[in-house]
Short mmCIF file of C-alpha atoms in Angstrom, two decimals:
data_model
loop_
_atom_site.label_atom_id
_atom_site.label_comp_id
_atom_site.label_asym_id
_atom_site.label_seq_id
_atom_site.Cartn_x
_atom_site.Cartn_y
_atom_site.Cartn_z
CA ARG A 1 44.20 4.70 37.46
CA ILE A 2 44.32 6.94 40.74
CA THR A 3 42.00 6.75 43.43
CA ASP A 4 43.39 8.72 46.85
CA PRO A 5 42.45 12.31 46.34
CA ASN A 6 45.27 13.75 47.70
CA ALA A 7 47.64 12.10 45.01
CA ASP A 8 50.36 14.73 43.09
CA LEU A 9 49.64 14.96 40.09
CA THR A 10 52.39 14.37 37.70
CA LYS A 11 53.28 17.99 36.03
CA GLY A 12 53.05 17.68 31.67
CA VAL A 13 50.90 14.34 32.34
CA GLY A 14 47.46 14.08 30.20
CA TYR A 15 44.65 12.12 32.68
CA SER A 16 41.71 10.93 31.83
CA TYR A 17 39.30 11.94 34.33
CA LYS A 18 35.57 9.88 34.83
CA SER A 19 32.55 11.12 36.56
CA SER A 20 29.30 9.50 37.75
CA VAL A 21 28.08 13.08 38.76
CA ASP A 22 27.24 15.79 36.07
CA ASN A 23 28.66 19.27 37.00
CA ARG A 24 30.74 17.84 39.67
CA VAL A 25 33.23 21.00 40.38
CA VAL A 26 36.69 19.76 40.74
CA THR A 27 39.02 21.31 43.10
CA PHE A 28 43.05 21.51 42.63
CA THR A 29 45.56 22.86 45.28
CA GLY A 30 49.21 23.84 44.57
CA THR A 31 52.13 26.44 43.24
CA LEU A 32 50.75 27.03 39.76
CA THR A 33 53.27 26.22 37.45
CA ASN A 34 55.84 28.92 35.93
CA SER A 35 58.48 26.83 34.69
CA THR A 36 60.59 24.47 31.63
CA LEU A 37 58.50 21.44 31.64
CA THR A 38 59.66 18.38 30.02
CA PRO A 39 57.40 15.69 29.80
CA THR A 40 58.57 12.05 29.10
CA VAL A 41 58.13 10.73 25.63
CA SER A 42 60.13 7.31 23.45
CA GLN A 43 58.82 4.89 21.23
CA THR A 44 57.33 2.16 23.21
CA GLY A 45 54.31 0.79 23.53
CA ASN A 46 52.01 2.24 20.58
CA ASN A 47 53.65 5.71 20.70
CA TRP A 48 50.79 7.73 22.03
CA PHE A 49 51.33 9.95 24.76
CA LEU A 50 48.55 12.04 26.70
CA ILE A 51 50.05 15.29 27.51
CA GLY A 52 48.75 17.92 29.89
CA ASN A 53 48.74 21.77 29.78
CA SER A 54 49.55 22.39 33.24
CA TYR A 55 50.20 26.13 32.62
CA PRO A 56 47.53 28.44 33.95
CA SER A 57 47.54 29.26 30.83
CA SER A 58 46.58 28.15 27.47
CA ILE A 59 49.48 27.15 24.77
CA ASP A 60 50.14 27.96 21.44
CA PHE A 61 51.97 25.09 19.14
CA GLU A 62 52.44 27.86 16.20
CA ALA A 63 54.37 30.04 18.97
CA GLY A 64 57.74 30.60 17.39
CA THR A 65 59.54 29.70 20.02
CA GLY A 66 59.48 28.07 23.54
CA TRP A 67 59.31 24.48 21.86
CA THR A 68 61.01 21.07 22.05
CA TRP A 69 59.76 19.11 19.18
CA THR A 70 61.86 16.02 17.96
CA GLY A 71 60.94 12.55 17.37
CA ILE A 72 57.28 13.77 17.59
CA TYR A 73 54.50 13.87 14.37
CA PRO A 74 53.92 17.56 13.71
CA SER A 75 50.42 17.48 15.39
CA ILE A 76 47.83 17.18 18.28
CA TRP A 77 45.17 15.40 19.02
CA VAL A 78 42.32 16.12 21.38
CA ARG A 79 39.53 14.27 22.73
CA THR A 80 36.24 15.93 22.42
CA ASN A 81 32.46 14.02 22.59
CA GLY A 82 33.12 10.67 20.61
CA THR A 83 35.61 11.66 18.68
CA PHE A 84 39.14 13.22 18.00
CA ALA A 85 39.88 17.16 17.18
CA SER A 86 43.16 17.14 15.55
CA TYR A 87 45.93 20.08 14.31
CA ASN A 88 48.82 19.63 12.09
CA THR A 89 51.17 22.63 12.33
CA GLU A 90 52.82 22.06 9.23
CA VAL A 91 49.36 23.12 7.23
CA HIS A 92 48.03 25.14 9.61
CA ALA A 93 44.82 23.38 9.47
CA GLY A 94 42.60 21.68 11.93
CA GLY A 95 40.00 18.26 12.01
CA ASN A 96 36.92 18.26 14.20
CA GLY A 97 36.87 22.13 15.13
CA GLY A 98 40.88 21.61 16.13
CA THR A 99 43.07 24.01 16.79
CA GLN A 100 46.91 25.63 17.65
CA TYR A 101 45.74 26.60 21.04
CA VAL A 102 45.54 24.09 24.23
CA SER A 103 43.66 25.42 26.99
CA PRO A 104 45.22 25.23 30.74
CA MET A 105 44.36 21.51 32.15
CA GLN A 106 43.09 20.36 29.31
CA SER A 107 44.65 17.23 27.57
CA TYR A 108 46.48 16.68 24.42
CA TRP A 109 48.10 13.57 22.87
CA VAL A 110 51.22 13.15 20.46
CA TYR A 111 52.27 10.63 18.56
CA VAL A 112 56.36 9.19 18.47
CA ASP A 113 57.77 8.92 15.16
CA ALA A 114 61.67 8.65 16.32
CA ALA A 115 63.63 6.39 18.46
CA THR A 116 64.73 9.39 20.34
CA PRO A 117 62.12 11.55 20.94
CA SER A 118 62.20 14.81 22.99
CA LEU A 119 59.18 16.88 23.96
CA GLY A 120 59.54 20.20 25.69
CA MET A 121 58.39 23.72 26.80
CA ASP A 122 58.88 26.67 28.36
CA ASN A 123 56.72 30.15 29.51
CA GLN A 124 57.52 31.46 25.54
CA VAL A 125 54.78 28.70 24.33
CA ARG A 126 51.80 30.65 27.09
CA LEU A 127 49.32 32.49 26.02
CA HIS A 128 47.90 35.96 27.88
CA THR A 129 44.42 36.06 26.09
CA THR A 130 41.23 34.21 26.00
CA THR A 131 41.04 31.40 24.04
CA GLY A 132 38.42 28.73 23.46
CA PHE A 133 39.15 25.09 23.55
CA LEU A 134 38.81 24.45 20.40
CA LYS A 135 37.97 27.05 17.43
CA SER A 136 39.57 26.82 13.39
CA GLU A 137 41.24 29.20 11.29
CA PRO A 138 39.80 29.29 7.96
CA ILE A 139 42.12 27.32 4.63
CA LEU A 140 42.05 28.80 1.43
CA LYS A 141 41.70 25.08 -0.81
CA ASP A 142 40.18 22.84 1.93
CA LEU A 143 37.73 20.03 1.22
CA ARG A 144 35.62 18.98 4.28
CA ILE A 145 33.63 15.46 4.61
CA PHE A 146 31.31 14.68 7.37
CA ALA A 147 30.19 11.73 8.08
CA THR A 148 26.63 11.89 10.40
CA ILE A 149 24.24 9.71 12.11
CA ASN A 150 21.88 10.60 14.98
CA GLY A 151 23.11 13.88 15.18
CA ASN A 152 26.89 12.37 16.12
CA SER A 153 29.45 13.77 13.28
CA ASP A 154 32.73 13.29 12.78
CA GLU A 155 34.85 14.94 10.00
CA THR A 156 37.90 14.20 7.77
CA VAL A 157 39.43 17.22 6.17
CA VAL A 158 41.77 17.61 2.10
CA LEU A 159 44.12 19.99 1.52
CA PHE A 160 45.95 21.15 -0.96
CA ASN A 161 49.40 22.46 -0.88
CA GLU A 162 52.62 23.14 -3.15
CA GLU A 163 55.11 21.98 -0.71
CA ALA A 164 53.88 18.77 0.15
CA SER A 165 53.84 15.48 -1.66
CA ASN A 166 50.51 13.20 -2.04
CA ALA A 167 52.36 10.09 -0.40
CA PHE A 168 51.98 10.03 3.40
CA ASP A 169 54.78 13.07 4.94
CA ASP A 170 55.16 16.07 8.09
CA TYR A 171 51.80 17.65 6.02
CA ASP A 172 49.20 14.79 6.78
CA THR A 173 47.92 13.41 10.52
CA PRO A 174 46.97 10.12 11.12
CA ASN A 175 43.26 9.51 12.16
CA LYS A 176 43.09 8.80 15.69
CA LEU A 177 40.43 6.42 16.22
CA ALA A 178 38.07 6.58 18.48
CA THR A 179 35.78 3.34 19.35
CA GLY A 180 32.78 2.34 21.08
CA THR A 181 31.30 5.51 20.91
CA GLY A 182 28.34 5.24 18.20
CA TYR A 183 30.40 8.13 16.71
CA PRO A 184 30.92 7.36 12.63
CA GLN A 185 35.00 7.76 11.86
CA VAL A 186 35.46 8.61 8.54
CA TYR A 187 38.92 9.46 7.08
CA THR A 188 41.22 9.16 3.33
CA TYR A 189 44.60 6.84 2.50
CA ALA A 190 48.15 8.97 2.32
CA GLY A 191 49.33 5.63 1.16
CA ASN A 192 48.72 3.07 3.59
CA GLN A 193 48.03 5.46 6.28
CA ILE A 194 44.66 6.35 7.18
CA THR A 195 44.53 10.04 7.84
CA GLY A 196 42.25 12.80 9.01
CA ILE A 197 43.78 15.75 7.47
CA ASN A 198 45.39 14.48 4.24
CA THR A 199 47.19 17.30 1.89
CA PHE A 200 48.01 16.78 -1.80
CA THR A 201 50.06 18.32 -3.94
CA GLU A 202 47.55 19.88 -6.40
CA ILE A 203 44.52 18.94 -8.01
CA THR A 204 44.55 17.35 -11.44
CA GLU A 205 42.66 15.78 -14.05
CA GLY A 206 41.59 12.28 -12.89
CA PHE A 207 42.18 12.93 -9.41
CA ASN A 208 40.63 10.59 -7.41
CA LEU A 209 39.91 10.74 -3.76
CA SER A 210 38.96 7.02 -1.88
CA ILE A 211 37.08 8.02 1.58
CA GLY A 212 37.58 5.21 4.39
CA LEU A 213 34.58 4.99 7.07
CA ARG A 214 34.32 2.47 10.12
CA THR A 215 31.24 2.71 12.09
CA GLU A 216 29.86 0.87 15.38
CA ILE A 217 26.26 1.18 14.83
CA ALA A 218 23.99 0.33 11.38
CA GLY A 219 21.92 2.58 9.94
CA ASN A 220 21.20 5.26 7.87
CA TYR A 221 24.75 7.92 7.24
CA THR A 222 25.15 11.40 5.71
CA PHE A 223 27.77 12.41 4.13
CA ASN A 224 28.27 16.61 3.77
CA PHE A 225 30.86 17.81 2.33
CA ASN A 226 32.18 21.80 2.47
CA GLY A 227 33.94 23.59 0.31
CA VAL A 228 33.59 22.01 -2.99
CA GLU A 229 33.47 25.33 -4.11
CA LYS A 230 37.14 25.56 -3.63
CA MET A 231 38.03 23.17 -5.68
CA ASP A 232 39.64 25.24 -8.78
CA GLY A 233 36.54 25.62 -10.97
CA TYR A 234 36.58 21.18 -11.45
CA ILE A 235 33.68 19.14 -10.80
CA LEU A 236 33.37 16.67 -8.17
CA LEU A 237 31.82 13.77 -9.01
CA LEU A 238 30.80 11.35 -5.65
CA GLU A 239 31.00 7.49 -6.52
CA ASP A 240 29.08 4.10 -4.11
CA LYS A 241 30.29 1.28 -5.04
CA LEU A 242 27.71 -0.67 -3.02
CA THR A 243 24.91 1.33 -4.62
CA HIS A 244 26.36 1.67 -7.95
CA SER A 245 25.42 5.75 -7.97
CA ILE A 246 27.22 8.54 -8.74
CA THR A 247 26.23 12.05 -7.15
CA ASN A 248 27.18 15.15 -8.82
CA LEU A 249 28.32 16.97 -5.63
CA ASN A 250 29.03 20.79 -7.18
CA GLN A 251 24.55 20.24 -7.34
CA GLU A 252 24.43 18.12 -4.68
CA PRO A 253 27.33 18.27 -1.62
CA GLU A 254 25.00 16.16 0.67
CA TYR A 255 25.04 12.12 0.57
CA THR A 256 22.74 9.95 2.81
CA PHE A 257 23.38 5.64 2.65
CA TYR A 258 22.27 2.85 4.50
CA SER A 259 25.41 1.29 6.20
CA ASP A 260 25.79 -1.40 8.59
CA VAL A 261 28.38 -2.02 11.11
CA THR A 262 31.92 -2.04 9.08
CA GLU A 263 35.68 -1.53 10.15
CA GLY A 264 36.58 -0.01 7.18
CA THR A 265 35.41 -0.04 3.49
CA ASN A 266 36.55 1.53 0.29
CA ARG A 267 32.81 1.77 -0.70
CA PHE A 268 33.04 5.78 -1.47
CA SER A 269 35.24 7.93 -4.51
CA ILE A 270 35.41 10.82 -5.65
CA HIS A 271 36.63 11.92 -9.05
CA PHE A 272 38.17 15.62 -9.73
CA GLY A 273 37.51 16.48 -13.37
CA LYS A 274 37.25 19.53 -15.32
CA ASP A 275 34.07 18.46 -17.95
CA VAL A 276 31.25 16.15 -17.41
CA THR A 277 29.82 15.15 -20.83
CA SER A 278 26.94 13.38 -21.19
CA ILE A 279 24.37 11.64 -23.75
CA THR A 280 21.71 8.93 -23.45
CA SER A 281 20.27 7.02 -24.64
CA VAL A 282 19.66 2.93 -25.98
CA THR A 283 16.25 1.16 -26.26
CA ASN A 284 16.06 -0.37 -22.92
CA GLY A 285 16.59 2.73 -21.36
CA LEU A 286 18.72 5.47 -19.54
CA ILE A 287 22.28 5.70 -20.35
CA ASN A 288 24.97 8.65 -19.19
CA ILE A 289 28.41 8.39 -20.88
CA PHE A 290 30.35 10.89 -19.78
CA SER A 291 33.95 11.49 -18.68
CA THR A 292 35.80 13.11 -15.42
CA GLY A 293 39.19 14.12 -15.99
CA LYS A 294 41.32 11.35 -16.89
CA ASN A 295 38.14 8.49 -16.35
CA LEU A 296 35.34 7.26 -18.58
CA VAL A 297 32.20 6.22 -16.53
CA VAL A 298 29.00 4.47 -17.91
CA LYS A 299 25.31 4.62 -16.00
CA GLY A 300 22.68 2.97 -16.47
CA GLU A 301 20.29 1.85 -13.92
CA ASN A 302 18.97 -1.02 -16.39
CA LEU A 303 22.48 -1.93 -17.28
CA ASN A 304 23.27 -4.93 -15.00
CA CYS A 305 25.22 -7.33 -17.53
CA GLY A 306 26.64 -6.77 -20.76
CA SER A 307 30.39 -4.78 -22.07
CA VAL A 308 32.29 -1.77 -22.88
CA GLU A 309 34.45 -0.95 -25.21
CA VAL A 310 36.71 1.65 -26.13
CA TYR A 311 38.31 2.67 -29.43
CA ASN A 312 40.67 5.23 -31.36
CA VAL A 313 39.68 7.34 -33.71
CA LEU A 314 41.60 4.13 -36.24
CA GLY A 315 39.26 1.57 -34.61
CA GLN A 316 41.66 -0.15 -32.50
CA LYS A 317 39.97 -1.40 -29.63
CA MET A 318 42.10 0.02 -26.33
CA MET A 319 40.54 -1.70 -24.28
CA SER A 320 37.43 -3.68 -22.50
CA ARG A 321 35.38 -3.56 -18.94
CA THR A 322 32.52 -6.56 -18.36
CA ILE A 323 29.65 -4.36 -17.10
CA ASN A 324 28.43 -6.32 -13.66
CA GLY A 325 25.71 -3.51 -12.23
CA PRO A 326 24.68 0.43 -13.49
CA ILE A 327 27.99 1.54 -13.03
CA THR A 328 30.94 1.44 -14.74
CA VAL A 329 34.49 3.50 -14.46
CA ILE A 330 37.35 2.95 -16.43
CA GLU A 331 40.02 4.88 -14.84
CA GLY A 332 43.25 6.96 -16.57
CA LEU A 333 43.02 7.39 -20.32
CA SER A 334 44.88 9.69 -22.12
CA ASN A 335 43.87 12.24 -23.59
CA GLY A 336 42.10 12.19 -26.68
CA CYS A 337 39.02 10.65 -28.80
CA TYR A 338 37.30 7.69 -28.30
CA ILE A 339 34.69 5.82 -29.48
CA VAL A 340 32.49 3.68 -26.88
CA LYS A 341 30.85 1.01 -27.57
CA VAL A 342 28.21 -0.09 -25.03
CA THR A 343 26.50 -4.07 -25.67
CA SER A 344 23.62 -5.07 -23.43
CA GLY A 345 21.45 -8.20 -24.43
CA THR A 346 20.76 -7.67 -27.89
CA GLU A 347 21.59 -4.17 -27.51
CA SER A 348 24.47 -1.92 -27.95
CA ASN A 349 25.18 2.24 -28.49
CA THR A 350 28.06 3.78 -29.72
CA ARG A 351 29.34 7.29 -28.54
CA LYS A 352 32.24 9.75 -29.14
CA ILE A 353 33.92 11.45 -25.95
CA PHE A 354 36.97 13.75 -26.07
CA ILE A 355 39.42 13.22 -22.67
CA LYS A 356 41.17 16.57 -21.95
#
């Protein structure tokens, strides 16, 4: 903490500034930076370091020369309002408005992931054009998920790139969670790592995406899904495991729900599939049986107990599941024709489905 107004600031170091006065004017004196900067970073503490752009111009993290960037994750994070904008140089994509540019006097976070990191920059990374603090470039195949309450929004980004793996790698950006802001924090998973930018190899039949959400206040939240139309013609079904509901995001890319305060949850999943075939009905109400990718879904408002049995065309039982609520999902079916028998109370219904 700096309390002396005459104290010298260290070049390359990021500082957090707070003021109780709106629109305060802060004056800096000294010589403009025009040399190489080598901020100190190490694998200590929680491995996060706040770096400052000490140049009187914006800097470009996609600059082909001028950077020394060793043992540091290929992403940056910038605090914006009550959350963090991020940018990943491997996939050239940002979340929450994150971009490859950092304006003069703006600080950014980096994450050290090796024992002997090194960070440096020289005049070659500087830009001599005006750049805004936050501006994103369009991505060809990106699904952007926004969680909003009371006008406060957070974003997580899902990308598809054939050079990436489905495990956590340099094509993913960890989610830097903000606390004490009232903002929701939405993320997806690469293995056990929560991410703000998550890149998978490709979209495939039966691909399931789990969505995590952390909230600091109870209330009605809204998910907005941008980019559903870019998903190679796949149908995206949002499953809410708490309310036992499924929403077709191709038809309704917005979903509103209530959430208590939670540190994190696997309440939501998106199921990707090429075809959705639904069939109705039994005497005690509407039942929908459909496939999405390699998954079988049985849904009915009055289904609170019973069983789902799956048979092959030879009549051999392949598996069964207990019905505990209005929606039952059986994942990972192989291609083929199946007979599905749904039993609830004294009623039963049998239908044929195809997985392809």
